[in-house]
Amino acid sequence: MDFENGSANNINSGGKSRFGLGVLTGLLAAALLFSGIWGVSRVLNLSGGDYTSENVSEAEVGDKLDQLEALIKDYYLYSEEVDKDELIEGIYAGYASALGDPYTEYYDEEETKALQESTSGEFSGIGATMSQNAESGVITIVNVYEDSPADQAGILEEDVLREVDGRSVDGEDLQNIVSWIKGERGSEVSLVVLRDGEEVEVTATRDIIEIQTVKYEMRENQIGYIAVSEFDSVTYDQFKTALDDLEARGMEGLVIDLRNNPGGSLSTVTDMLKLLLPEGTIVSTKDKNGNTEEITCDGTHEFTKPLSVLVNQYSASASEIFSGAVQDYGVGTIVGVTTYGKGVVQQLIDLGDGTCLKLTIAEYYTPSGRSINGTGVTPDVEVEYEYDESNPEADNQLDRALETVRESIEG
């Protein structure tokens, strides 16, 4: 189960009925691949549902698909280049999209693999982050993880990527380049980069890379600062390490920055909140049948020092569970602007053929029982971000959050 738009992880509730749906949908997918795209209406009933409407019969759906096929074959300018496998995938994707739910999505094999990597927080690669200029297409190394294969190979920030295993990157999309660089752990990849006007060739040995979703530091007045970019499987350990280290260094107050955090894993965010909240409910969910589930905290690690949580309009889903729980229990002050307002839960269903369906299956509620779906979490202290041209590094929202904690320490 997860809360994030475009992410899914930690499937742990309501398994029996949804597992059954997954099996049936998998059979449907296999049947479609066997019979071809144009037999879709004849196999839809494998899942036991009624896929006809008052105005359109199953036979009419099949006839219309046959008509579309004939028109494409006879008149479509590029008919010889049509990939029927892609058309089949398009049916699946369109079927999910037609629900009109922005969070329900079908993922093909490639998308499913990328989704699994993104939610686990781990992948096999070299540990370098790249950026592509929208106009020139130039790809630049913007971050190199410490002690990563890229670091050990001598790759530096600001290097401009020219080749991967002898293939030029000119005119290629960044996503394709990333797929070239990723690969099996222990295998090698050769890169040519432009550095100070000269081409440099380096060879890196791929390894398992853990994405850094947490950054932290000690600010003035012994106020800790932890920024969480998303809630992946690796995030809990990174967050706990940051919290423990700041505590060991004499932290007197804490700011947790969830701005631009789109959400992620339910179990991750609730485990993190167990390091902060008193005894009680963390979050509850309710499905279409009125069945409710509750995740609770035993309060053994309650955080009692001044706390502020920073949010903005892009703080969504699990970020809203985090900030909503902190606000409901009054253990911290929420600073920033009203959050995104995504209060529904998705289940990731394995279709058995390398693809998956992410389906909205429940609504969630904060500890006090409020739903934030469509409304978001309203901050206790509202502060709009103001860009300072004379000082681009300035951050008035963070300054206000730090001030709130400082006032509590002194007060």
CSV table of C-alpha atoms in Angstrom, one decimal:
chain,number,residue,atom,x,y,z
A,1,MET,CA,0.0,0.0,0.0
A,2,ASP,CA,1.2,3.5,-0.7
A,3,PHE,CA,0.1,7.1,-0.7
A,4,GLU,CA,2.3,8.5,-3.4
A,5,ASN,CA,1.2,9.7,-6.9
A,6,GLY,CA,3.2,7.5,-9.2
A,7,SER,CA,4.7,5.2,-6.5
A,8,ALA,CA,3.7,2.0,-4.7
A,9,ASN,CA,5.2,-0.1,-2.0
A,10,ASN,CA,4.7,-2.2,1.1
A,11,ILE,CA,1.5,-3.9,0.0
A,12,ASN,CA,0.1,-5.2,3.3
A,13,SER,CA,-3.7,-4.9,3.6
A,14,GLY,CA,-6.9,-6.4,2.2
A,15,GLY,CA,-4.9,-9.0,0.3
A,16,LYS,CA,-7.4,-11.7,-0.5
A,17,SER,CA,-9.9,-9.9,-2.7
A,18,ARG,CA,-7.3,-7.8,-4.4
A,19,PHE,CA,-5.0,-10.8,-5.0
A,20,GLY,CA,-7.9,-12.5,-6.7
A,21,LEU,CA,-8.4,-9.5,-8.9
A,22,GLY,CA,-4.7,-9.5,-9.7
A,23,VAL,CA,-4.8,-13.1,-10.8
A,24,LEU,CA,-7.9,-12.6,-13.0
A,25,THR,CA,-6.5,-9.4,-14.5
A,26,GLY,CA,-3.3,-11.3,-15.2
A,27,LEU,CA,-5.3,-14.0,-17.0
A,28,LEU,CA,-7.0,-11.2,-18.9
A,29,ALA,CA,-3.6,-9.8,-20.0
A,30,ALA,CA,-2.4,-13.2,-21.1
A,31,ALA,CA,-5.6,-13.8,-23.1
A,32,LEU,CA,-5.3,-10.5,-24.8
A,33,LEU,CA,-1.7,-11.2,-25.8
A,34,PHE,CA,-2.8,-14.6,-27.1
A,35,SER,CA,-5.8,-13.5,-29.1
A,36,GLY,CA,-4.4,-10.2,-30.3
A,37,ILE,CA,-5.6,-6.7,-29.9
A,38,TRP,CA,-8.8,-7.0,-31.8
A,39,GLY,CA,-10.2,-9.7,-29.6
A,40,VAL,CA,-10.3,-7.6,-26.5
A,41,SER,CA,-14.1,-7.5,-26.1
A,42,ARG,CA,-14.2,-11.3,-26.4
A,43,VAL,CA,-12.0,-11.9,-23.4
A,44,LEU,CA,-12.9,-9.0,-21.0
A,45,ASN,CA,-15.4,-11.3,-19.3
A,46,LEU,CA,-12.6,-13.5,-18.0
A,47,SER,CA,-12.4,-11.2,-14.9
A,48,GLY,CA,-16.1,-11.9,-14.1
A,49,GLY,CA,-17.2,-8.3,-14.6
A,50,ASP,CA,-19.8,-6.7,-16.9
A,51,TYR,CA,-17.9,-4.6,-19.4
A,52,THR,CA,-20.9,-3.6,-21.5
A,53,SER,CA,-23.0,-0.5,-21.0
A,54,GLU,CA,-26.7,0.2,-21.6
A,55,ASN,CA,-25.9,1.6,-25.0
A,56,VAL,CA,-23.0,-0.6,-26.2
A,57,SER,CA,-22.9,-4.4,-26.3
A,58,GLU,CA,-19.8,-6.6,-26.2
A,59,ALA,CA,-20.2,-7.5,-29.9
A,60,GLU,CA,-20.4,-3.8,-30.8
A,61,VAL,CA,-17.1,-3.2,-29.0
A,62,GLY,CA,-15.4,-5.9,-31.0
A,63,ASP,CA,-16.9,-4.7,-34.3
A,64,LYS,CA,-15.6,-1.2,-33.6
A,65,LEU,CA,-12.1,-2.4,-32.9
A,66,ASP,CA,-12.2,-4.4,-36.1
A,67,GLN,CA,-13.3,-1.2,-37.9
A,68,LEU,CA,-10.5,0.8,-36.4
A,69,GLU,CA,-8.0,-1.9,-37.4
A,70,ALA,CA,-9.2,-1.9,-41.0
A,71,LEU,CA,-9.1,1.9,-41.3
A,72,ILE,CA,-5.5,2.0,-39.9
A,73,LYS,CA,-4.4,-0.8,-42.3
A,74,ASP,CA,-6.0,0.9,-45.3
A,75,TYR,CA,-5.3,4.6,-44.7
A,76,TYR,CA,-2.8,5.2,-42.0
A,77,LEU,CA,0.3,6.8,-43.5
A,78,TYR,CA,2.7,4.8,-41.4
A,79,SER,CA,0.7,1.6,-41.1
A,80,GLU,CA,3.7,-0.6,-41.9
A,81,GLU,CA,5.4,0.8,-38.7
A,82,VAL,CA,2.5,-0.1,-36.4
A,83,ASP,CA,3.6,-2.1,-33.4
A,84,LYS,CA,0.6,-4.2,-32.3
A,85,ASP,CA,2.3,-4.9,-28.9
A,86,GLU,CA,2.3,-1.2,-28.3
A,87,LEU,CA,-1.4,-1.0,-29.3
A,88,ILE,CA,-2.2,-3.8,-26.8
A,89,GLU,CA,-0.4,-1.9,-24.1
A,90,GLY,CA,-2.3,1.2,-25.1
A,91,ILE,CA,-5.6,-0.7,-24.5
A,92,TYR,CA,-4.6,-1.6,-21.0
A,93,ALA,CA,-3.4,1.9,-20.2
A,94,GLY,CA,-6.5,3.5,-21.7
A,95,TYR,CA,-8.7,1.2,-19.8
A,96,ALA,CA,-7.2,2.3,-16.5
A,97,SER,CA,-7.1,5.9,-17.6
A,98,ALA,CA,-10.8,5.9,-18.5
A,99,LEU,CA,-11.6,5.7,-14.8
A,100,GLY,CA,-10.8,9.4,-14.6
A,101,ASP,CA,-8.7,8.8,-11.4
A,102,PRO,CA,-5.4,10.6,-11.7
A,103,TYR,CA,-3.8,8.1,-9.3
A,104,THR,CA,-4.9,4.8,-11.0
A,105,GLU,CA,-2.4,3.8,-13.6
A,106,TYR,CA,-1.3,0.8,-15.7
A,107,TYR,CA,2.5,0.2,-15.9
A,108,ASP,CA,4.1,-1.8,-18.7
A,109,GLU,CA,7.2,-4.0,-18.0
A,110,GLU,CA,9.7,-1.2,-18.4
A,111,GLU,CA,7.6,1.2,-16.3
A,112,THR,CA,7.0,-1.4,-13.6
A,113,LYS,CA,10.8,-2.1,-13.3
A,114,ALA,CA,11.5,1.7,-13.0
A,115,LEU,CA,8.7,2.0,-10.4
A,116,GLN,CA,10.1,-0.8,-8.3
A,117,GLU,CA,13.5,0.8,-8.4
A,118,SER,CA,12.2,4.2,-7.4
A,119,THR,CA,10.2,3.0,-4.4
A,120,SER,CA,12.9,0.7,-3.1
A,121,GLY,CA,15.5,3.5,-3.2
A,122,GLU,CA,18.1,1.2,-4.6
A,123,PHE,CA,19.4,0.4,-8.1
A,124,SER,CA,22.4,-1.1,-9.8
A,125,GLY,CA,24.4,1.7,-11.3
A,126,ILE,CA,27.4,4.0,-10.7
A,127,GLY,CA,26.0,6.6,-8.2
A,128,ALA,CA,26.1,9.8,-10.3
A,129,THR,CA,23.2,12.2,-10.9
A,130,MET,CA,22.9,13.8,-14.3
A,131,SER,CA,21.0,16.8,-15.8
A,132,GLN,CA,20.1,17.5,-19.4
A,133,ASN,CA,19.9,21.0,-20.8
A,134,ALA,CA,16.5,21.4,-22.4
A,135,GLU,CA,17.8,23.5,-25.3
A,136,SER,CA,21.2,22.1,-26.1
A,137,GLY,CA,20.6,18.5,-24.9
A,138,VAL,CA,24.0,18.6,-23.1
A,139,ILE,CA,24.2,16.1,-20.2
A,140,THR,CA,26.1,17.2,-17.2
A,141,ILE,CA,27.1,15.3,-14.0
A,142,VAL,CA,25.6,17.3,-11.2
A,143,ASN,CA,26.2,15.0,-8.2
A,144,VAL,CA,28.5,12.1,-7.4
A,145,TYR,CA,27.7,10.0,-4.4
A,146,GLU,CA,30.6,9.6,-1.9
A,147,ASP,CA,32.5,6.3,-2.3
A,148,SER,CA,30.3,5.3,-5.2
A,149,PRO,CA,31.6,3.6,-8.3
A,150,ALA,CA,31.5,6.9,-10.1
A,151,ASP,CA,33.5,8.5,-7.3
A,152,GLN,CA,36.1,5.7,-7.3
A,153,ALA,CA,36.4,5.9,-11.1
A,154,GLY,CA,37.2,9.6,-10.9
A,155,ILE,CA,34.1,11.1,-12.3
A,156,LEU,CA,33.6,14.7,-11.1
A,157,GLU,CA,30.7,17.1,-10.8
A,158,GLU,CA,30.4,19.4,-13.8
A,159,ASP,CA,31.8,16.7,-16.2
A,160,VAL,CA,30.0,16.7,-19.5
A,161,LEU,CA,29.0,13.3,-20.7
A,162,ARG,CA,29.9,12.5,-24.3
A,163,GLU,CA,29.9,8.7,-24.7
A,164,VAL,CA,28.6,5.5,-22.9
A,165,ASP,CA,30.3,2.3,-24.0
A,166,GLY,CA,31.4,3.8,-27.3
A,167,ARG,CA,27.9,5.2,-28.1
A,168,SER,CA,27.5,9.0,-28.5
A,169,VAL,CA,24.9,10.6,-26.3
A,170,ASP,CA,24.2,13.4,-28.8
A,171,GLY,CA,20.5,13.6,-29.6
A,172,GLU,CA,19.6,11.0,-27.0
A,173,ASP,CA,17.0,11.4,-24.2
A,174,LEU,CA,18.4,11.5,-20.7
A,175,GLN,CA,16.2,8.5,-19.7
A,176,ASN,CA,17.8,6.4,-22.4
A,177,ILE,CA,21.3,7.4,-21.3
A,178,VAL,CA,20.5,6.4,-17.7
A,179,SER,CA,19.3,3.0,-18.9
A,180,TRP,CA,22.7,2.6,-20.7
A,181,ILE,CA,24.6,3.4,-17.6
A,182,LYS,CA,22.6,1.1,-15.3
A,183,GLY,CA,23.3,-2.6,-15.4
A,184,GLU,CA,24.1,-5.7,-13.6
A,185,ARG,CA,26.1,-5.4,-10.4
A,186,GLY,CA,29.8,-6.1,-11.0
A,187,SER,CA,29.7,-5.3,-14.7
A,188,GLU,CA,31.7,-2.4,-16.1
A,189,VAL,CA,30.6,0.7,-18.0
A,190,SER,CA,33.0,3.0,-19.9
A,191,LEU,CA,32.2,6.7,-20.0
A,192,VAL,CA,33.8,9.5,-22.0
A,193,VAL,CA,33.4,12.9,-20.4
A,194,LEU,CA,34.5,16.4,-21.3
A,195,ARG,CA,36.5,18.1,-18.6
A,196,ASP,CA,38.2,21.5,-18.9
A,197,GLY,CA,38.0,21.2,-22.7
A,198,GLU,CA,39.6,17.7,-22.8
A,199,GLU,CA,38.0,14.3,-23.3
A,200,VAL,CA,38.6,11.9,-20.4
A,201,GLU,CA,37.7,8.2,-20.5
A,202,VAL,CA,36.8,6.4,-17.2
A,203,THR,CA,35.6,3.0,-16.4
A,204,ALA,CA,33.2,2.3,-13.5
A,205,THR,CA,32.2,-1.0,-12.0
A,206,ARG,CA,28.4,-1.0,-11.3
A,207,ASP,CA,27.2,-1.7,-7.8
A,208,ILE,CA,24.0,-1.4,-5.7
A,209,ILE,CA,23.4,2.3,-5.1
A,210,GLU,CA,21.2,3.6,-2.3
A,211,ILE,CA,19.5,6.8,-3.1
A,212,GLN,CA,20.0,9.6,-0.5
A,213,THR,CA,16.5,10.7,0.4
A,214,VAL,CA,17.6,12.4,3.6
A,215,LYS,CA,20.0,15.3,4.2
A,216,TYR,CA,20.7,16.8,7.5
A,217,GLU,CA,22.9,19.3,9.4
A,218,MET,CA,23.1,21.2,12.7
A,219,ARG,CA,22.1,24.9,12.4
A,220,GLU,CA,22.7,27.8,14.8
A,221,ASN,CA,21.4,27.5,18.3
A,222,GLN,CA,21.8,23.8,18.2
A,223,ILE,CA,18.7,23.4,16.0
A,224,GLY,CA,18.8,20.3,13.8
A,225,TYR,CA,17.7,20.3,10.2
A,226,ILE,CA,16.5,17.2,8.3
A,227,ALA,CA,15.3,17.4,4.7
A,228,VAL,CA,13.3,14.4,3.4
A,229,SER,CA,12.9,14.3,-0.4
A,230,GLU,CA,10.6,11.2,-0.5
A,231,PHE,CA,9.5,8.2,1.6
A,232,ASP,CA,11.3,5.2,0.1
A,233,SER,CA,12.3,1.9,1.7
A,234,VAL,CA,15.7,3.3,2.5
A,235,THR,CA,14.4,6.5,4.0
A,236,TYR,CA,13.6,5.2,7.5
A,237,ASP,CA,17.2,4.1,8.3
A,238,GLN,CA,18.6,7.4,6.8
A,239,PHE,CA,16.2,9.4,8.9
A,240,LYS,CA,16.9,7.5,12.1
A,241,THR,CA,20.7,7.9,11.5
A,242,ALA,CA,20.2,11.7,11.1
A,243,LEU,CA,18.0,11.9,14.2
A,244,ASP,CA,20.4,9.9,16.3
A,245,ASP,CA,23.5,11.8,15.1
A,246,LEU,CA,21.8,15.2,15.8
A,247,GLU,CA,20.7,14.0,19.3
A,248,ALA,CA,24.3,12.9,20.0
A,249,ARG,CA,25.6,16.4,19.0
A,250,GLY,CA,23.3,18.1,21.5
A,251,MET,CA,20.3,19.1,19.4
A,252,GLU,CA,17.9,21.3,21.3
A,253,GLY,CA,15.2,21.6,18.6
A,254,LEU,CA,14.4,20.3,15.1
A,255,VAL,CA,13.1,21.4,11.7
A,256,ILE,CA,11.9,18.6,9.3
A,257,ASP,CA,11.7,19.9,5.7
A,258,LEU,CA,9.0,18.1,3.6
A,259,ARG,CA,8.7,20.7,0.9
A,260,ASN,CA,8.4,19.3,-2.6
A,261,ASN,CA,8.2,15.7,-1.1
A,262,PRO,CA,5.6,13.8,-3.2
A,263,GLY,CA,5.1,11.0,-0.7
A,264,GLY,CA,5.9,7.3,-0.9
A,265,SER,CA,5.6,4.2,1.3
A,266,LEU,CA,3.0,3.9,4.0
A,267,SER,CA,5.2,1.7,6.3
A,268,THR,CA,8.1,4.1,5.9
A,269,VAL,CA,6.3,7.2,6.9
A,270,THR,CA,4.5,5.5,9.8
A,271,ASP,CA,7.8,4.0,11.1
A,272,MET,CA,9.4,7.4,11.0
A,273,LEU,CA,6.4,8.9,12.9
A,274,LYS,CA,6.9,6.2,15.6
A,275,LEU,CA,10.2,8.0,16.4
A,276,LEU,CA,8.3,11.2,17.1
A,277,LEU,CA,4.7,10.7,18.2
A,278,PRO,CA,3.1,9.9,21.6
A,279,GLU,CA,0.9,6.8,22.0
A,280,GLY,CA,-2.1,6.6,19.7
A,281,THR,CA,-3.3,6.4,16.1
A,282,ILE,CA,-0.9,7.5,13.4
A,283,VAL,CA,-3.3,7.1,10.4
A,284,SER,CA,-6.5,5.2,9.5
A,285,THR,CA,-7.9,4.1,6.2
A,286,LYS,CA,-11.4,3.2,4.9
A,287,ASP,CA,-12.1,1.2,1.7
A,288,LYS,CA,-15.2,1.2,-0.5
A,289,ASN,CA,-16.9,-1.4,1.7
A,290,GLY,CA,-16.4,0.7,4.9
A,291,ASN,CA,-13.6,-1.6,6.2
A,292,THR,CA,-11.2,0.4,8.3
A,293,GLU,CA,-7.5,-0.2,9.2
A,294,GLU,CA,-5.5,1.7,11.9
A,295,ILE,CA,-1.8,2.1,12.4
A,296,THR,CA,-0.8,3.0,15.9
A,297,CYS,CA,2.2,4.2,17.8
A,298,ASP,CA,3.3,3.0,21.3
A,299,GLY,CA,4.8,6.4,22.2
A,300,THR,CA,8.1,4.9,23.5
A,301,HIS,CA,10.2,7.3,21.4
A,302,GLU,CA,8.1,10.4,21.7
A,303,PHE,CA,10.0,13.6,20.6
A,304,THR,CA,9.6,16.2,23.3
A,305,LYS,CA,11.9,19.0,22.0
A,306,PRO,CA,10.7,22.0,20.0
A,307,LEU,CA,9.8,20.8,16.5
A,308,SER,CA,8.7,22.5,13.2
A,309,VAL,CA,7.7,20.8,10.0
A,310,LEU,CA,8.1,22.7,6.7
A,311,VAL,CA,5.6,22.0,3.9
A,312,ASN,CA,4.5,23.6,0.6
A,313,GLN,CA,1.9,23.0,-2.1
A,314,TYR,CA,4.0,20.1,-3.5
A,315,SER,CA,4.1,18.2,-0.2
A,316,ALA,CA,1.7,15.4,-0.9
A,317,SER,CA,0.4,12.1,0.3
A,318,ALA,CA,2.8,10.5,2.9
A,319,SER,CA,4.1,14.1,3.5
A,320,GLU,CA,0.6,15.0,4.5
A,321,ILE,CA,0.2,12.0,6.7
A,322,PHE,CA,3.4,13.1,8.5
A,323,SER,CA,2.5,16.8,8.9
A,324,GLY,CA,-1.2,16.0,9.7
A,325,ALA,CA,-0.2,13.6,12.5
A,326,VAL,CA,2.3,16.1,14.0
A,327,GLN,CA,-0.3,18.8,13.8
A,328,ASP,CA,-3.1,16.7,15.4
A,329,TYR,CA,-1.0,15.7,18.3
A,330,GLY,CA,0.4,19.2,18.8
A,331,VAL,CA,4.0,17.9,19.0
A,332,GLY,CA,5.2,20.4,16.4
A,333,THR,CA,4.4,23.5,14.4
A,334,ILE,CA,3.5,23.2,10.7
A,335,VAL,CA,5.1,26.1,8.7
A,336,GLY,CA,4.7,27.0,5.0
A,337,VAL,CA,1.7,26.9,2.7
A,338,THR,CA,-1.3,24.5,2.4
A,339,THR,CA,-0.2,21.1,1.1
A,340,TYR,CA,-1.3,19.3,-2.1
A,341,GLY,CA,-4.4,17.5,-0.7
A,342,LYS,CA,-3.9,13.8,-1.8
A,343,GLY,CA,-5.8,11.8,0.8
A,344,VAL,CA,-6.3,8.5,-1.0
A,345,VAL,CA,-4.4,5.2,-0.9
A,346,GLN,CA,-3.2,3.1,-3.9
A,347,GLN,CA,-2.6,-0.6,-4.0
A,348,LEU,CA,0.0,-2.0,-6.4
A,349,ILE,CA,-1.3,-5.2,-8.1
A,350,ASP,CA,1.1,-7.5,-9.8
A,351,LEU,CA,-0.4,-8.8,-13.0
A,352,GLY,CA,1.9,-11.8,-13.2
A,353,ASP,CA,3.6,-10.8,-16.5
A,354,GLY,CA,6.0,-8.1,-15.4
A,355,THR,CA,3.3,-5.4,-15.5
A,356,CYS,CA,1.2,-4.0,-12.7
A,357,LEU,CA,-1.8,-1.9,-12.0
A,358,LYS,CA,-1.8,0.9,-9.4
A,359,LEU,CA,-5.4,1.2,-8.1
A,360,THR,CA,-7.0,3.6,-5.7
A,361,ILE,CA,-8.5,1.5,-3.0
A,362,ALA,CA,-9.1,3.6,0.1
A,363,GLU,CA,-9.2,7.1,1.7
A,364,TYR,CA,-7.0,7.9,4.7
A,365,TYR,CA,-7.6,10.0,7.8
A,366,THR,CA,-5.3,11.8,10.2
A,367,PRO,CA,-5.3,10.8,13.9
A,368,SER,CA,-8.2,13.2,14.7
A,369,GLY,CA,-10.3,11.6,12.0
A,370,ARG,CA,-10.1,14.4,9.4
A,371,SER,CA,-9.7,13.7,5.6
A,372,ILE,CA,-7.4,16.1,3.8
A,373,ASN,CA,-8.3,14.8,0.3
A,374,GLY,CA,-8.8,17.9,-1.9
A,375,THR,CA,-8.1,20.3,0.9
A,376,GLY,CA,-4.6,19.5,2.2
A,377,VAL,CA,-3.0,20.4,5.5
A,378,THR,CA,-3.2,24.0,6.5
A,379,PRO,CA,-0.1,25.3,8.2
A,380,ASP,CA,-0.1,26.7,11.8
A,381,VAL,CA,2.2,29.4,10.5
A,382,GLU,CA,1.6,30.4,6.9
A,383,VAL,CA,4.6,31.7,5.0
A,384,GLU,CA,4.7,32.1,1.2
A,385,TYR,CA,8.2,31.5,-0.4
A,386,GLU,CA,9.7,34.7,-1.6
A,387,TYR,CA,12.6,34.5,-4.1
A,388,ASP,CA,15.4,37.0,-3.3
A,389,GLU,CA,17.2,38.0,-6.5
A,390,SER,CA,20.0,39.6,-4.6
A,391,ASN,CA,20.5,36.4,-2.6
A,392,PRO,CA,19.2,33.3,-4.4
A,393,GLU,CA,20.3,31.0,-1.6
A,394,ALA,CA,18.0,32.9,0.9
A,395,ASP,CA,15.0,30.8,2.2
A,396,ASN,CA,12.4,32.8,4.1
A,397,GLN,CA,10.3,29.8,4.8
A,398,LEU,CA,13.2,27.9,6.4
A,399,ASP,CA,14.1,31.0,8.3
A,400,ARG,CA,10.6,31.2,9.8
A,401,ALA,CA,10.6,27.5,10.8
A,402,LEU,CA,14.0,27.9,12.5
A,403,GLU,CA,12.7,31.0,14.2
A,404,THR,CA,9.6,29.1,15.5
A,405,VAL,CA,11.8,26.4,17.0
A,406,ARG,CA,14.2,29.0,18.5
A,407,GLU,CA,11.4,30.9,20.1
A,408,SER,CA,10.2,27.6,21.7
A,409,ILE,CA,13.7,26.9,23.0
A,410,GLU,CA,14.0,30.3,24.5
A,411,GLY,CA,10.4,30.6,25.7
